Short mmCIF file of C-alpha atoms and ligand atoms in Angstrom, two decimals:
data_model
loop_
_atom_site.label_atom_id
_atom_site.label_comp_id
_atom_site.label_asym_id
_atom_site.label_seq_id
_atom_site.Cartn_x
_atom_site.Cartn_y
_atom_site.Cartn_z
CA MET J 683 -41.43 35.00 16.68
CA LYS J 684 -40.54 33.43 20.03
CA VAL J 685 -37.42 34.76 21.67
CA SER J 686 -35.81 33.37 24.78
CA VAL J 687 -33.58 35.73 26.75
CA PHE J 688 -31.21 33.91 29.08
CA GLY J 689 -30.23 36.54 31.64
CA GLY J 690 -33.46 38.44 30.91
CA GLY J 691 -33.61 39.70 34.49
CA GLY J 692 -30.26 41.48 34.39
CA PHE J 693 -29.37 45.03 33.37
CA VAL J 694 -29.10 44.52 29.60
CA GLY J 695 -31.57 41.62 29.61
CA SER J 696 -34.36 43.59 31.28
CA HIS J 697 -34.02 46.46 28.79
CA LEU J 698 -33.96 43.96 25.93
CA VAL J 699 -37.10 42.23 27.23
CA GLU J 700 -38.85 45.61 27.45
CA TYR J 701 -37.87 46.37 23.85
CA LEU J 702 -38.95 42.96 22.52
CA ILE J 703 -42.31 43.13 24.29
CA SER J 704 -42.89 46.62 22.84
CA LYS J 705 -42.30 45.13 19.36
CA ASN J 706 -44.77 42.28 19.98
CA TYR J 707 -42.31 39.41 20.16
CA LYS J 708 -43.20 36.48 22.39
CA VAL J 709 -40.57 36.57 25.11
CA MET J 710 -39.37 33.96 27.58
CA ALA J 711 -37.08 35.59 30.12
CA VAL J 712 -34.88 33.09 31.94
CA ASP J 713 -33.21 34.28 35.11
CA LEU J 714 -33.02 34.04 38.87
CA ASN J 715 -34.62 37.44 39.47
CA ILE J 716 -37.49 39.31 37.87
CA GLU J 717 -37.27 42.65 39.75
CA LYS J 718 -35.60 44.64 36.96
CA ILE J 719 -38.28 43.67 34.42
CA PRO J 720 -40.94 46.40 34.36
CA GLU J 721 -44.44 45.64 35.64
CA ASN J 722 -46.12 46.30 32.27
CA CYS J 723 -43.95 43.60 30.64
CA ARG J 724 -44.65 41.10 33.41
CA LEU J 725 -48.38 41.55 32.86
CA ASN J 726 -48.15 41.28 29.07
CA ASN J 727 -49.63 38.12 27.52
CA ASN J 728 -46.54 37.70 25.35
CA PHE J 729 -44.27 37.47 28.40
CA THR J 730 -43.22 34.37 30.34
CA PHE J 731 -40.70 34.25 33.16
CA ILE J 732 -38.77 31.06 33.80
CA LYS J 733 -36.84 30.95 37.04
CA MET J 734 -33.60 29.10 36.48
CA ASP J 735 -30.10 29.13 37.94
CA LEU J 736 -27.84 27.79 35.22
CA CYS J 737 -25.11 27.24 37.82
CA LYS J 738 -27.27 24.76 39.73
CA ASN J 739 -29.25 22.91 37.08
CA ASN J 740 -30.06 22.93 33.41
CA ASP J 741 -33.14 20.65 33.45
CA LYS J 742 -35.30 23.15 31.61
CA LEU J 743 -32.68 24.20 29.06
CA GLU J 744 -33.62 21.74 26.32
CA ASP J 745 -37.35 22.57 26.47
CA ILE J 746 -36.83 26.33 26.54
CA ILE J 747 -34.56 26.23 23.51
CA LYS J 748 -36.89 23.84 21.69
CA ASP J 749 -39.65 26.38 22.18
CA SER J 750 -37.60 29.35 20.85
CA ASP J 751 -36.95 30.70 17.39
CA VAL J 752 -34.10 32.90 18.60
CA VAL J 753 -31.99 32.47 21.73
CA PHE J 754 -30.27 35.47 23.33
CA ASN J 755 -27.70 34.42 25.88
CA LEU J 756 -26.63 37.16 28.26
CA ILE J 757 -25.84 35.00 31.27
CA ALA J 758 -22.44 36.04 32.63
CA TYR J 759 -20.47 37.51 35.48
CA ALA J 760 -19.35 40.78 33.87
CA ILE J 761 -18.05 42.88 36.77
CA PRO J 762 -14.24 43.25 36.97
CA SER J 763 -14.11 42.99 40.79
CA LEU J 764 -15.47 39.42 40.41
CA TYR J 765 -12.69 38.41 38.02
CA ILE J 766 -10.28 39.02 40.90
CA GLU J 767 -12.47 37.65 43.73
CA LYS J 768 -13.99 34.60 42.01
CA PRO J 769 -11.95 33.69 38.93
CA LEU J 770 -13.04 30.03 38.94
CA ASP J 771 -16.75 30.91 39.16
CA VAL J 772 -16.22 33.32 36.27
CA VAL J 773 -14.81 30.55 34.06
CA ASP J 774 -17.42 28.04 35.18
CA LEU J 775 -20.36 30.30 34.32
CA ASN J 776 -18.96 32.31 31.42
CA PHE J 777 -17.46 29.35 29.60
CA PHE J 778 -18.63 25.93 30.78
CA LYS J 779 -22.26 26.77 31.61
CA ASN J 780 -22.61 28.98 28.55
CA LEU J 781 -21.28 26.14 26.42
CA GLU J 782 -24.32 24.06 27.40
CA ILE J 783 -26.54 26.70 25.76
CA VAL J 784 -24.35 26.70 22.64
CA LYS J 785 -24.60 22.91 22.39
CA GLN J 786 -28.39 22.94 22.78
CA CYS J 787 -28.74 25.61 20.06
CA HIS J 788 -26.58 23.49 17.80
CA LYS J 789 -28.53 20.32 18.59
CA GLN J 790 -31.87 21.99 17.97
CA ASN J 791 -30.77 24.16 15.08
CA LYS J 792 -31.67 27.51 16.69
CA TRP J 793 -30.18 30.96 16.06
CA LEU J 794 -27.96 31.80 19.02
CA ILE J 795 -27.26 35.48 19.73
CA GLN J 796 -24.43 35.18 22.21
CA PHE J 797 -23.20 38.08 24.31
CA SER J 798 -19.44 38.22 24.49
CA SER J 799 -17.53 41.35 25.52
CA CYS J 800 -15.35 44.20 24.27
CA GLU J 801 -13.02 42.86 26.94
CA VAL J 802 -11.83 40.19 24.45
CA TYR J 803 -9.85 42.99 22.73
CA GLY J 804 -7.67 43.03 25.83
CA LEU J 805 -5.14 45.32 27.31
CA LEU J 806 -3.85 47.71 24.69
CA GLY J 807 -5.64 50.54 23.01
CA GLY J 808 -4.98 49.03 19.57
CA ARG J 809 -4.51 51.33 16.61
CA ASN J 810 -5.81 54.66 17.95
CA GLY J 811 -7.88 52.58 20.35
CA ILE J 812 -10.17 51.41 17.53
CA PHE J 813 -11.17 47.77 17.50
CA SER J 814 -12.58 45.88 14.56
CA GLU J 815 -14.13 42.44 14.80
CA GLU J 816 -12.13 40.75 12.05
CA SER J 817 -8.70 42.38 12.17
CA SER J 818 -7.80 43.51 15.70
CA LEU J 819 -5.32 41.47 17.71
CA LEU J 820 -6.59 40.22 21.05
CA ILE J 821 -3.78 40.90 23.53
CA LEU J 822 -4.11 39.97 27.19
CA GLY J 823 -1.89 40.41 30.26
CA PRO J 824 0.02 37.56 31.95
CA VAL J 825 -1.71 34.57 33.57
CA ASN J 826 -0.92 35.84 37.09
CA LYS J 827 -3.15 38.82 36.37
CA ASN J 828 -6.60 37.30 36.94
CA ARG J 829 -8.29 40.31 35.37
CA TRP J 830 -7.88 38.55 32.03
CA ILE J 831 -9.48 35.24 32.99
CA TYR J 832 -12.88 36.65 32.00
CA SER J 833 -11.66 37.90 28.66
CA CYS J 834 -9.96 34.58 28.01
CA ALA J 835 -13.11 32.60 28.87
CA LYS J 836 -15.21 34.84 26.61
CA GLN J 837 -12.68 34.54 23.82
CA LEU J 838 -12.61 30.75 24.05
CA LEU J 839 -16.42 30.67 23.93
CA GLU J 840 -16.33 32.85 20.81
CA ARG J 841 -13.78 30.56 19.19
CA VAL J 842 -15.86 27.46 19.99
CA ILE J 843 -18.99 29.11 18.56
CA PHE J 844 -17.08 30.15 15.45
CA ALA J 845 -15.86 26.57 14.97
CA TYR J 846 -19.40 25.21 15.49
CA GLY J 847 -20.49 27.62 12.76
CA GLU J 848 -17.78 26.49 10.35
CA HIS J 849 -17.88 22.77 11.03
CA GLU J 850 -21.36 22.03 12.36
CA ASP J 851 -23.58 24.66 10.67
CA LEU J 852 -24.50 26.47 13.89
CA THR J 853 -26.31 29.74 13.16
CA TYR J 854 -25.02 32.36 15.54
CA THR J 855 -24.29 36.04 16.06
CA ILE J 856 -21.68 37.11 18.60
CA ILE J 857 -22.18 40.50 20.24
CA ARG J 858 -19.30 42.48 21.71
CA PRO J 859 -20.86 45.19 23.92
CA PHE J 860 -18.82 48.35 24.68
CA ASN J 861 -19.89 49.80 28.04
CA PHE J 862 -23.68 50.00 27.94
CA ILE J 863 -24.97 52.57 30.47
CA GLY J 864 -28.42 53.19 31.89
CA PRO J 865 -30.88 52.76 34.72
CA LYS J 866 -30.73 49.52 36.73
CA MET J 867 -27.09 48.85 35.91
CA ASP J 868 -25.41 46.40 38.30
CA PHE J 869 -26.32 47.42 41.87
CA ILE J 870 -26.05 50.41 44.18
CA VAL J 871 -23.72 50.02 47.18
CA LYS J 872 -23.59 52.05 50.37
CA SER J 873 -19.90 51.41 50.88
CA ARG J 874 -17.05 49.61 49.17
CA ALA J 875 -17.42 46.77 51.67
CA GLU J 876 -20.63 45.73 49.85
CA GLY J 877 -18.70 45.08 46.63
CA ILE J 878 -17.54 47.07 43.62
CA PRO J 879 -19.98 47.36 40.73
CA ARG J 880 -18.93 48.80 37.35
CA VAL J 881 -17.91 52.40 37.16
CA PHE J 882 -21.27 54.06 36.45
CA ALA J 883 -23.07 52.25 39.29
CA ASN J 884 -20.11 52.75 41.59
CA PHE J 885 -19.81 56.51 40.98
CA MET J 886 -23.61 56.80 41.29
CA SER J 887 -23.43 54.98 44.64
CA SER J 888 -20.70 57.38 45.82
CA LEU J 889 -22.81 60.39 44.88
CA LEU J 890 -25.90 59.02 46.62
CA TYR J 891 -24.12 57.90 49.80
CA LYS J 892 -21.38 60.57 50.01
CA GLU J 893 -18.57 58.04 49.73
CA PRO J 894 -15.36 59.03 47.91
CA MET J 895 -15.32 58.51 44.13
CA TYR J 896 -12.21 56.38 43.54
CA LEU J 897 -10.21 56.89 40.36
CA VAL J 898 -8.35 53.70 39.58
CA ASP J 899 -4.79 54.56 38.52
CA LYS J 900 -5.64 58.28 38.34
CA GLY J 901 -8.60 57.56 36.02
CA LYS J 902 -6.32 57.76 33.01
CA ASN J 903 -7.95 54.90 31.09
CA LYS J 904 -10.71 55.66 28.64
CA ARG J 905 -13.99 54.06 27.66
CA THR J 906 -16.68 54.73 25.06
CA PHE J 907 -20.12 54.63 26.69
CA ILE J 908 -23.40 53.94 24.91
CA TYR J 909 -26.89 54.59 26.18
CA ILE J 910 -28.69 51.30 26.83
CA LYS J 911 -31.64 52.14 24.57
CA ASP J 912 -29.31 52.85 21.63
CA ALA J 913 -27.65 49.50 22.30
CA VAL J 914 -30.94 47.65 22.52
CA ASP J 915 -32.07 49.27 19.25
CA ALA J 916 -28.98 47.72 17.68
CA LEU J 917 -30.07 44.31 18.95
CA GLY J 918 -33.49 44.97 17.41
CA VAL J 919 -31.85 45.73 14.06
CA ILE J 920 -29.84 42.51 14.28
CA ILE J 921 -32.85 40.33 14.99
CA LYS J 922 -34.66 41.86 12.00
CA ASN J 923 -31.70 41.31 9.65
CA LYS J 924 -30.76 37.69 10.17
CA LYS J 925 -29.21 37.31 6.72
CA VAL J 926 -26.83 40.23 7.33
CA PHE J 927 -25.77 39.26 10.83
CA GLN J 928 -25.80 35.48 10.86
CA ASN J 929 -22.42 33.95 11.65
CA LYS J 930 -20.94 37.39 12.29
CA ILE J 931 -19.26 39.03 15.26
CA VAL J 932 -20.74 42.47 15.92
CA ASN J 933 -19.42 45.33 18.08
CA ILE J 934 -22.12 47.42 19.73
CA GLY J 935 -20.95 50.74 21.09
CA ASN J 936 -20.81 54.47 20.44
CA PRO J 937 -17.40 55.44 19.01
CA GLU J 938 -18.18 59.15 19.50
CA ASN J 939 -18.70 58.85 23.26
CA GLU J 940 -15.15 58.43 24.53
CA ILE J 941 -14.13 59.87 27.91
CA SER J 942 -11.39 59.23 30.48
CA ILE J 943 -12.63 57.86 33.81
CA LYS J 944 -11.24 60.97 35.53
CA ASN J 945 -13.33 63.27 33.35
CA LEU J 946 -16.31 60.97 33.85
CA ALA J 947 -16.08 61.39 37.64
CA TYR J 948 -16.13 65.19 37.25
CA LEU J 949 -18.97 65.02 34.70
CA MET J 950 -21.17 62.85 36.94
CA ARG J 951 -20.47 65.04 39.96
CA LYS J 952 -21.44 68.13 37.95
CA ILE J 953 -24.69 66.54 36.72
CA TYR J 954 -25.59 65.46 40.26
CA LYS J 955 -24.87 68.91 41.71
CA LYS J 956 -26.96 70.59 39.02
CA ASN J 957 -29.95 68.37 39.86
CA ILE J 958 -29.64 68.35 43.65
CA PRO J 959 -27.76 71.60 44.48
CA ASP J 960 -28.38 71.31 48.23
CA GLU J 961 -26.49 68.06 48.68
CA ILE J 962 -22.74 67.93 49.20
CA THR J 963 -20.84 65.94 46.58
CA PRO J 964 -18.04 63.52 47.49
CA GLU J 965 -14.34 64.01 46.96
CA ILE J 966 -12.55 62.34 44.06
CA ILE J 967 -9.55 60.25 45.15
CA SER J 968 -6.96 58.36 43.12
CA ILE J 969 -6.06 54.78 44.13
CA PRO J 970 -3.81 52.09 42.59
CA GLY J 971 -5.80 49.37 40.79
CA GLU J 972 -4.35 46.45 42.79
CA LYS J 973 -5.07 48.22 46.06
CA TYR J 974 -8.67 48.84 45.05
CA TYR J 975 -9.55 45.50 43.45
CA GLY J 976 -6.80 43.21 44.84
CA ASN J 977 -3.76 41.49 43.33
CA GLY J 978 -4.21 40.49 39.73
CA TYR J 979 -5.98 43.65 38.56
CA GLN J 980 -4.91 45.22 35.29
CA ASP J 981 -6.90 47.46 33.03
CA SER J 982 -7.78 48.06 29.40
CA GLU J 983 -6.33 51.39 28.28
CA ARG J 984 -8.79 52.38 25.65
CA ARG J 985 -11.47 50.79 23.52
CA ILE J 986 -13.37 52.32 20.66
CA PRO J 987 -15.56 50.10 18.47
CA THR J 988 -15.92 50.12 14.73
CA VAL J 989 -19.65 49.83 14.12
CA ASP J 990 -19.62 49.62 10.31
CA LYS J 991 -21.78 46.49 10.20
CA LEU J 992 -24.60 48.16 12.10
CA ASN J 993 -24.19 51.43 10.21
CA SER J 994 -24.59 49.49 6.93
CA VAL J 995 -28.20 48.67 7.88
CA GLY J 996 -28.97 52.20 9.01
CA TRP J 997 -28.33 51.99 12.77
CA MET J 998 -26.71 54.98 14.46
CA PRO J 999 -26.58 55.67 18.21
CA LYS J 1000 -28.56 58.78 19.12
CA LYS J 1001 -27.43 59.88 22.58
CA ASN J 1002 -24.19 61.77 23.11
CA LEU J 1003 -22.07 61.38 26.22
CA LYS J 1004 -23.73 64.10 28.28
CA GLU J 1005 -27.25 62.92 27.37
CA THR J 1006 -26.31 59.30 28.12
CA PHE J 1007 -25.18 60.12 31.64
CA THR J 1008 -27.86 62.72 32.31
CA ILE J 1009 -30.70 60.31 31.44
CA SER J 1010 -29.08 57.37 33.22
CA MET J 1011 -28.44 59.39 36.40
CA ASP J 1012 -31.91 60.89 36.28
CA TYR J 1013 -33.41 57.49 37.17
CA TYR J 1014 -31.46 57.44 40.46
CA ILE J 1015 -31.80 61.17 41.14
CA LYS J 1016 -35.61 60.87 40.92
CA LYS J 1017 -35.51 57.98 43.39
CA ARG J 1018 -33.34 60.08 45.70
CA ILE J 1019 -35.71 63.06 45.48
CA ASN J 1020 -38.63 60.68 46.26
CA LYS J 1021 -36.58 59.34 49.20
CA GLU J 1022 -36.54 55.79 47.73
CA LEU J 1023 -32.73 55.77 47.88
C1 UGA H 887 -16.42 45.79 32.22
C2 UGA H 887 -16.44 44.33 31.81
O1 UGA H 887 -15.23 43.72 32.18
C3 UGA H 887 -16.67 44.16 30.34
O2 UGA H 887 -16.81 42.80 30.04
C4 UGA H 887 -17.91 44.85 29.92
O3 UGA H 887 -18.06 44.73 28.52
C5 UGA H 887 -17.82 46.31 30.31
O4 UGA H 887 -17.57 46.43 31.72
C6 UGA H 887 -19.12 46.99 29.96
O5 UGA H 887 -19.73 47.60 30.81
O6 UGA H 887 -19.48 46.86 28.79
P1 UGA H 887 -14.74 47.82 32.33
O7 UGA H 887 -15.08 48.87 31.34
O8 UGA H 887 -13.29 47.75 32.67
O9 UGA H 887 -15.25 46.41 31.79
O10 UGA H 887 -15.58 48.01 33.68
P2 UGA H 887 -15.72 49.13 34.78
O11 UGA H 887 -15.67 48.43 36.09
O12 UGA H 887 -16.93 49.94 34.50
O13 UGA H 887 -14.41 50.03 34.67
C7 UGA H 887 -14.24 51.08 33.74
C8 UGA H 887 -13.05 51.87 34.16
O14 UGA H 887 -13.35 52.60 35.34
C9 UGA H 887 -11.81 51.06 34.50
O15 UGA H 887 -10.67 51.77 34.06
C10 UGA H 887 -11.81 50.99 36.02
O16 UGA H 887 -10.54 50.81 36.58
C11 UGA H 887 -12.38 52.36 36.35
N1 UGA H 887 -13.06 52.47 37.66
C12 UGA H 887 -14.07 51.60 37.98
C13 UGA H 887 -12.70 53.48 38.53
O17 UGA H 887 -11.78 54.29 38.24
N2 UGA H 887 -13.37 53.60 39.72
C14 UGA H 887 -14.36 52.76 40.07
O18 UGA H 887 -14.91 52.94 41.16
C15 UGA H 887 -14.73 51.74 39.18
#
């Protein structure tokens, strides 16, 4: 089976490519950068890398999709600081450019596995924070809060895909990821001036470079985190069970792994200290969201996925919260000990 992975050079994409290669799929990774894809994959005969910037041109899109049996699309800006800094770029890439991939999959009758986001569930923690694909309300903040422009763009893309499925026979699966965590996530920054990656990469950066760990709005909001390899296993289950997952929306997350961001800061600091006892660890400081990210920031309170669809085919996440962060941090801690960071 030939699988194209748009965004195959990113955090989730590179782990997915590694998984697919290990299962002997033929993989075409489409991205700007190849660095996150491991060397052994790059050298594998089943692997092809296609350098493409969807923002600049889509010349190769038709041929790549023609040559694929399954199309994963992970191309997106998915970092909240960007929703505030570059809202128009977010809509352009996450909706308009992504729509070109949807249309090609429809035209060429290919199974599209489209990454959306848990962010479509919006602002409120729902009923006990638990979100289900078919029944939860999707509630966003006001238009002057740009935080929600990403969620809105993702939601519109989902609605267009759903309508293509109903009216035009598109075969699709929509994935809603809930905070995947692991090595190579986002980017490491030496100071806030270099940008604000998502919380795991940002706290990791603070630990490595002795910068304060900032708790947005006292770190009261909660997230459920899932280890990247558990998440990628779920994608593997989906690709093997087309009949079960076609034309479905699927949450991927670990409902057992909920933690407040405040407790996460203390947990990561503790893990770091245990591994490198000689280094000082940074202070933890609270900061208002709009001061940290800029005007237009708001936050999701809580989000816990229902994962019944995946459970029904035998998938269960394996790593608990402490294991998830210990393994993910270990990647950076080893680099630090080897003086690569
Ligand atoms: C982001 C994206 O918007 C989602 O689309 C995506 O699905 C999700 O990440 C993901 O990783 O799956 P969010 O969870 O809000 O959503 O992203 P983070 O930037 O990691 O923020 C998590 C929480 O930590 C937020 O409450 C944020 O305010 C807080 N935070 C973040 C801090 O307290 N300090 C920081 O330095 C960074």
